[in-house]
Protein backbone atom coordinates (compact mmCIF):
# COMPACT_ATOMS: atom_id res chain seq x y z
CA UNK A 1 44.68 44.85 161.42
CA UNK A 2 46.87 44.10 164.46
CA UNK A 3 49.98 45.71 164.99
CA UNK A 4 52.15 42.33 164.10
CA UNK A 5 50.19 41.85 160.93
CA UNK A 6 50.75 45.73 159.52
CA UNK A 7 54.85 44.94 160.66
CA UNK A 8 54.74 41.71 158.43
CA UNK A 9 52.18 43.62 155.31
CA UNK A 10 55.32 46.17 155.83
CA UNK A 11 58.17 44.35 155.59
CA UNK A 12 56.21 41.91 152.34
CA UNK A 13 56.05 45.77 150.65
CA UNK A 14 59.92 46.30 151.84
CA UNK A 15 60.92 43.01 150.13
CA UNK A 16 58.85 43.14 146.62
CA UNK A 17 59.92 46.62 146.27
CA UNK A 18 63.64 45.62 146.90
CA UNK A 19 63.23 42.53 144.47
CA UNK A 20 62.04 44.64 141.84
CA UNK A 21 64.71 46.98 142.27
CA UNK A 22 66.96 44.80 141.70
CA UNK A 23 65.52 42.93 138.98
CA UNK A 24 65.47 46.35 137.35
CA UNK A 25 69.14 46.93 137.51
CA UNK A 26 70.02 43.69 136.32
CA UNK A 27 67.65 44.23 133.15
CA UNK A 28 69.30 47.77 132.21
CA UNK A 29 72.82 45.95 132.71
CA UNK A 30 72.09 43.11 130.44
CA UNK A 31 69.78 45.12 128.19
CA UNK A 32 73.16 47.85 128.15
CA UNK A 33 75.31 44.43 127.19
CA UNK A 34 72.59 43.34 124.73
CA UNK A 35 72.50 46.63 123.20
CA UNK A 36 76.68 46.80 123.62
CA UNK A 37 77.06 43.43 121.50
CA UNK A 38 74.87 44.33 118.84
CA UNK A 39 76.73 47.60 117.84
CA UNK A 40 79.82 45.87 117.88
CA UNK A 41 82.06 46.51 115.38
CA UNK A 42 83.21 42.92 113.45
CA UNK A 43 85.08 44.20 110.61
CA UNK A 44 86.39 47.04 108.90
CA UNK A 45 86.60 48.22 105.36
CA UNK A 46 88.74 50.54 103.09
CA UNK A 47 86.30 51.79 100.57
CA UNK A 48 86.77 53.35 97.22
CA UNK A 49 88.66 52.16 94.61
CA UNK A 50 91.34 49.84 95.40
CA UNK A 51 91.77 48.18 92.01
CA UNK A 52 91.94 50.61 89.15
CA UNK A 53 95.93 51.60 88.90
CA UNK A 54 96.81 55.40 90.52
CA UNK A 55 98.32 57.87 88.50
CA UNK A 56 101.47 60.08 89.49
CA UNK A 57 100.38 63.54 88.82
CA UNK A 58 96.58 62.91 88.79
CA UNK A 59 94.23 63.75 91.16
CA UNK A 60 94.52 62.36 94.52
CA UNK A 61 92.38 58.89 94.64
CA UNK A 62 89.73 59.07 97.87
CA UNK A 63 89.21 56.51 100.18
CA UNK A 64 87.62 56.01 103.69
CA UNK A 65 86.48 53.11 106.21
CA UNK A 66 83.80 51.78 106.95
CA UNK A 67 82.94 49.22 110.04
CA UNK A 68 80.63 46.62 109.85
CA UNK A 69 78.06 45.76 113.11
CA UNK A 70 76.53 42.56 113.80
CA UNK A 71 73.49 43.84 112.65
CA UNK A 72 75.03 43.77 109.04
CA UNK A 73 74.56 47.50 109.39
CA UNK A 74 78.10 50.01 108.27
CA UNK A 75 78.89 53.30 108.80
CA UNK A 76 81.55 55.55 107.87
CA UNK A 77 84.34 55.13 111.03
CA UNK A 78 87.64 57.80 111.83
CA UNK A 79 90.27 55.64 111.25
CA UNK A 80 94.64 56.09 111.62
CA UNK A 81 95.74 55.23 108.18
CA UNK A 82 99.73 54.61 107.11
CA UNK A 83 101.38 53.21 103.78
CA UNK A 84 104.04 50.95 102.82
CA UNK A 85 105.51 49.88 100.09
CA UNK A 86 105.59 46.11 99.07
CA UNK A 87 108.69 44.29 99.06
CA UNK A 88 108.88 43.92 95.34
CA UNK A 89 109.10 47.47 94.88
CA UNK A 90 111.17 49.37 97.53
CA UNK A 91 110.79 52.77 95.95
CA UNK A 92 107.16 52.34 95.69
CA UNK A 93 105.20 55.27 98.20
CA UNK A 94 102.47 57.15 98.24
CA UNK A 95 100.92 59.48 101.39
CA UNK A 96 97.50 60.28 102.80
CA UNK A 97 95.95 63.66 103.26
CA UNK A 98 93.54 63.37 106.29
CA UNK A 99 90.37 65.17 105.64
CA UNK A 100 88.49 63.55 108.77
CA UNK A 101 85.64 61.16 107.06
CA UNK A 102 87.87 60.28 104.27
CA UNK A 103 91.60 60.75 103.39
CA UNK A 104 93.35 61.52 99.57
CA UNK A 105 96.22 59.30 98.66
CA UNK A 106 98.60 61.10 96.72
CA UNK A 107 100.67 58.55 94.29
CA UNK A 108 104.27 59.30 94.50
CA UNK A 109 106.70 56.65 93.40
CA UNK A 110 105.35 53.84 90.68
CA UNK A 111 105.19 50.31 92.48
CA UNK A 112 102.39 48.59 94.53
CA UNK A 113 101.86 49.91 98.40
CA UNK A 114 99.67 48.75 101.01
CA UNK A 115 97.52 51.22 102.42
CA UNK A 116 96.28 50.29 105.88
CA UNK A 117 93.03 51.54 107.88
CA UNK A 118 93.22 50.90 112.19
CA UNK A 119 90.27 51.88 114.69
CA UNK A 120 88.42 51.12 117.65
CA UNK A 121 85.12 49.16 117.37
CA UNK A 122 82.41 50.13 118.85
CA UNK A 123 81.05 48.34 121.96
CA UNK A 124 83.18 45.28 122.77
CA UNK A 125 86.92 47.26 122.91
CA UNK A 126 90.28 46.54 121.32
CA UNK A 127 91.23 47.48 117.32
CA UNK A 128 89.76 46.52 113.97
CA UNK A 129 92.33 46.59 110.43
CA UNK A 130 91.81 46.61 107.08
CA UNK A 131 94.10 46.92 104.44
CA UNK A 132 94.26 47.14 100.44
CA UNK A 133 97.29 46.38 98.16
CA UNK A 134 96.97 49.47 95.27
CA UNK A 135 99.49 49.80 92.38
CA UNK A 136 100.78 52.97 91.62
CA UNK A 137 101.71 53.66 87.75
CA UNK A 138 103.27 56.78 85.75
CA UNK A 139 103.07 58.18 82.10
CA UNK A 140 106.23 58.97 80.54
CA UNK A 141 110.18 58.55 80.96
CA UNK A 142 110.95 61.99 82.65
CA UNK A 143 113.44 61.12 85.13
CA UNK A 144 112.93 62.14 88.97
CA UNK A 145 115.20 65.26 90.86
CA UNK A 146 118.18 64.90 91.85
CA UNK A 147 120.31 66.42 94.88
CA UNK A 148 117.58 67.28 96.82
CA UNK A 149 118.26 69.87 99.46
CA UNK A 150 116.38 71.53 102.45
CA UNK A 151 117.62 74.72 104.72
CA UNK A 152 116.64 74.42 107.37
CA UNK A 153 116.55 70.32 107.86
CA UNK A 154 114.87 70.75 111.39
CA UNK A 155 112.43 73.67 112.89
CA UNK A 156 109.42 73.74 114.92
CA UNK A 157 105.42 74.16 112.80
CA UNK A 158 104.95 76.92 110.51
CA UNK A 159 108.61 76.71 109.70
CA UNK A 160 109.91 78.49 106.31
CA UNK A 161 112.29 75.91 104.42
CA UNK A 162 114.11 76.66 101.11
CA UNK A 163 114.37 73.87 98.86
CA UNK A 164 116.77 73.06 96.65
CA UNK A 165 116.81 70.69 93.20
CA UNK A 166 118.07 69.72 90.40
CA UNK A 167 117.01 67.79 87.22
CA UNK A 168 119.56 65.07 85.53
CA UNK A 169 121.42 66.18 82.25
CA UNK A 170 119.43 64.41 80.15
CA UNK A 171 116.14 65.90 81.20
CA UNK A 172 113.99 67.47 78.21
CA UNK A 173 113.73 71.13 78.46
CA UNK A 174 110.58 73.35 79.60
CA UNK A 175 109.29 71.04 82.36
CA UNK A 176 107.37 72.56 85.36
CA UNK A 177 109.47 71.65 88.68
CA UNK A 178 107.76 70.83 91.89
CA UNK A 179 107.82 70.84 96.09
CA UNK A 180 105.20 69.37 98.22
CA UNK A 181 105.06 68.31 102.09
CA UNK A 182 103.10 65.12 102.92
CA UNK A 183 101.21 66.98 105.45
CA UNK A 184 98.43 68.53 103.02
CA UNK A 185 100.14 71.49 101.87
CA UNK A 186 99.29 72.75 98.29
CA UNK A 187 102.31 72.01 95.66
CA UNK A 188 105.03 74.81 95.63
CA UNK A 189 106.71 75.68 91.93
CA UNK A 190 110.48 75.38 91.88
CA UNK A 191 112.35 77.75 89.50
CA UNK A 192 115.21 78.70 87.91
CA UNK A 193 114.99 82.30 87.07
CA UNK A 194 117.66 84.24 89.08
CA UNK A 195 114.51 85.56 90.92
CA UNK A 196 115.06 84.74 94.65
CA UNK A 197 115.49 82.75 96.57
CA UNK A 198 116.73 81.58 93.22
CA UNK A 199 120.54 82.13 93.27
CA UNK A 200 121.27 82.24 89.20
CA UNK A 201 118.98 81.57 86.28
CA UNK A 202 119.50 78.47 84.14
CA UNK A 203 122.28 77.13 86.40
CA UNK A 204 120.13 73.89 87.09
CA UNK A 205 119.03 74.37 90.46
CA UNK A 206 115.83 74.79 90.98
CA UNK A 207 114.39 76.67 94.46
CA UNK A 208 111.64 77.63 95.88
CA UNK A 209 109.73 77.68 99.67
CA UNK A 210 107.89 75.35 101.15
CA UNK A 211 106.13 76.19 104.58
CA UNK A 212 104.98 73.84 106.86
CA UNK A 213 101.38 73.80 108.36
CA UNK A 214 101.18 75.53 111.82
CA UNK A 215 99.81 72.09 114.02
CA UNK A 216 101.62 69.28 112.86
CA UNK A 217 102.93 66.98 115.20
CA UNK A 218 106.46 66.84 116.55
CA UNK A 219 109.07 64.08 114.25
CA UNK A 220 109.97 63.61 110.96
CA UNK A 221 108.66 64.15 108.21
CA UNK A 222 109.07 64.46 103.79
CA UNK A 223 109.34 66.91 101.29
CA UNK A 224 109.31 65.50 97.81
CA UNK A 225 110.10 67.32 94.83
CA UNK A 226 108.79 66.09 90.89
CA UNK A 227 109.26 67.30 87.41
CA UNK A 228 106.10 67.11 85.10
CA UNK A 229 105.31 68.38 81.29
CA UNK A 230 102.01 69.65 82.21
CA UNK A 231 100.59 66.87 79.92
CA UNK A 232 100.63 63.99 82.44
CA UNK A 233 103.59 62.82 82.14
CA UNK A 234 105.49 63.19 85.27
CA UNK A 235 108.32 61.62 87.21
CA UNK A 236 108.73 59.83 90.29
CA UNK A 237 108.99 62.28 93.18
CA UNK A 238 112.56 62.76 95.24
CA UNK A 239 112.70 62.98 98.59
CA UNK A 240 114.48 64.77 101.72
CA UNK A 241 113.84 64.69 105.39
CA UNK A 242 112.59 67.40 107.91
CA UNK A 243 112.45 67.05 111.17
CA UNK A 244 109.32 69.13 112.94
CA UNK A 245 110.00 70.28 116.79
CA UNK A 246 108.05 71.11 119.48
């Protein structure tokens, strides 16, 4: 082979070998878009059940989201979930307990609410809703708190705050009083005993503490305080404000 004929067999070798290269890398881009666009996310779903009324007082009603690929395949997805109440019903509220694959709505205040379920798809980018309209119900007539009261009103996570009720004059007697945060705290009794940090027994205020988790985030947030019979029956829940610092 001459010495011109080995440069040109070189340089053929040189050229198919950069071809191919680059043919590679432009398969593994499209096959990464190919492979992108059919995990996409195309819709999102609240699941659970949306249509069966939720009790005040009952156990909290589960729900969680699931996103939909153009495969037709679904899978549970993390989602940022809020409520709000319709406009027919002002009072109406409930609040989510985030327990990372699903949340618990807790029913609060009879009325319908939207609950509402944002994430990010997967593959293509940008935000994916879904929302349900559930009605909230409650058993009884006993009426809700009144003169709700919080010391302190602001304080940073893990704060101790004393809360302060009282029930309408024309509340039956022997009902169970109640304080809860909306940021997954267990229910705290309220009583009237004399007992501290009860001030006098059977004066009408009820008082107890409620403690705030050690991480949540810095802003406002509720404490709501209910009256129940034990039986089912319980009332809409009253509410104060506390503001959480860093």
């Amino acid at each position: 082979m001459s010495m011109r004929s080995a440069l040109l067999y070189i340089c053929t070798l040189a050229a198919a070998f950069l071809l191919c290269a680059a043919l590679s890398g432009c398969g593994l881009v499209a096959s990464k878009a190919v492979s992108e666009a059919f995990g996409s996310s195309i819709d999102l779903q609240i699941m659970g059940d949306t249509t069966s009324p939720i009790v005040i007082g009952g156990d909290p009603r589960r729900f969680w989201a699931e996103d939909k690929k153009i495969t037709g395949s679904t899978r549970v997805k993390r989602a940022d979930w809020s409520v709000t109440h319709s406009p027919d019903t002002p009072t109406a509220w409930g609040f989510v307990i985030d327990r990372g694959d699903h949340v618990d709505f807790v029913a609060t205040n009879e009325g319908k609410v939207l609950l509402r379920a944002e994430a990010k798809p997967s593959g293509l980018g940008g935000h994916i809703v879904a929302t349900e309209n559930l009605t909230i119900v409650r058993r009884g007539n006993i009426p809700s708190p009144v003169a709700v009261q919080l010391e302190p009103t602001e304080g940073p996570p893990g704060t101790s705050i004393l809360v302060k009720a009282e029930l309408p004059e024309d509340t039956p007697s022997g009902l169970l009083v109640f304080a809860r945060n909306t940021l997954g705290s267990d229910p705290v009794p309220l009583l009237d005993d004399g007992i501290a940090p009860d001030e006098k027994a059977g004066d009408g205020t009820y008082t107890g503490i409620v403690t705030l988790p050690g991480v949540p985030k810095p802003g406002p947030t509720r404490i709501g305080v209910y009256a129940t019979d034990g039986k089912g029956n319980t009332s809409n829940w009253s509410w104060a404000e506390f503001k959480v610092k860093s």
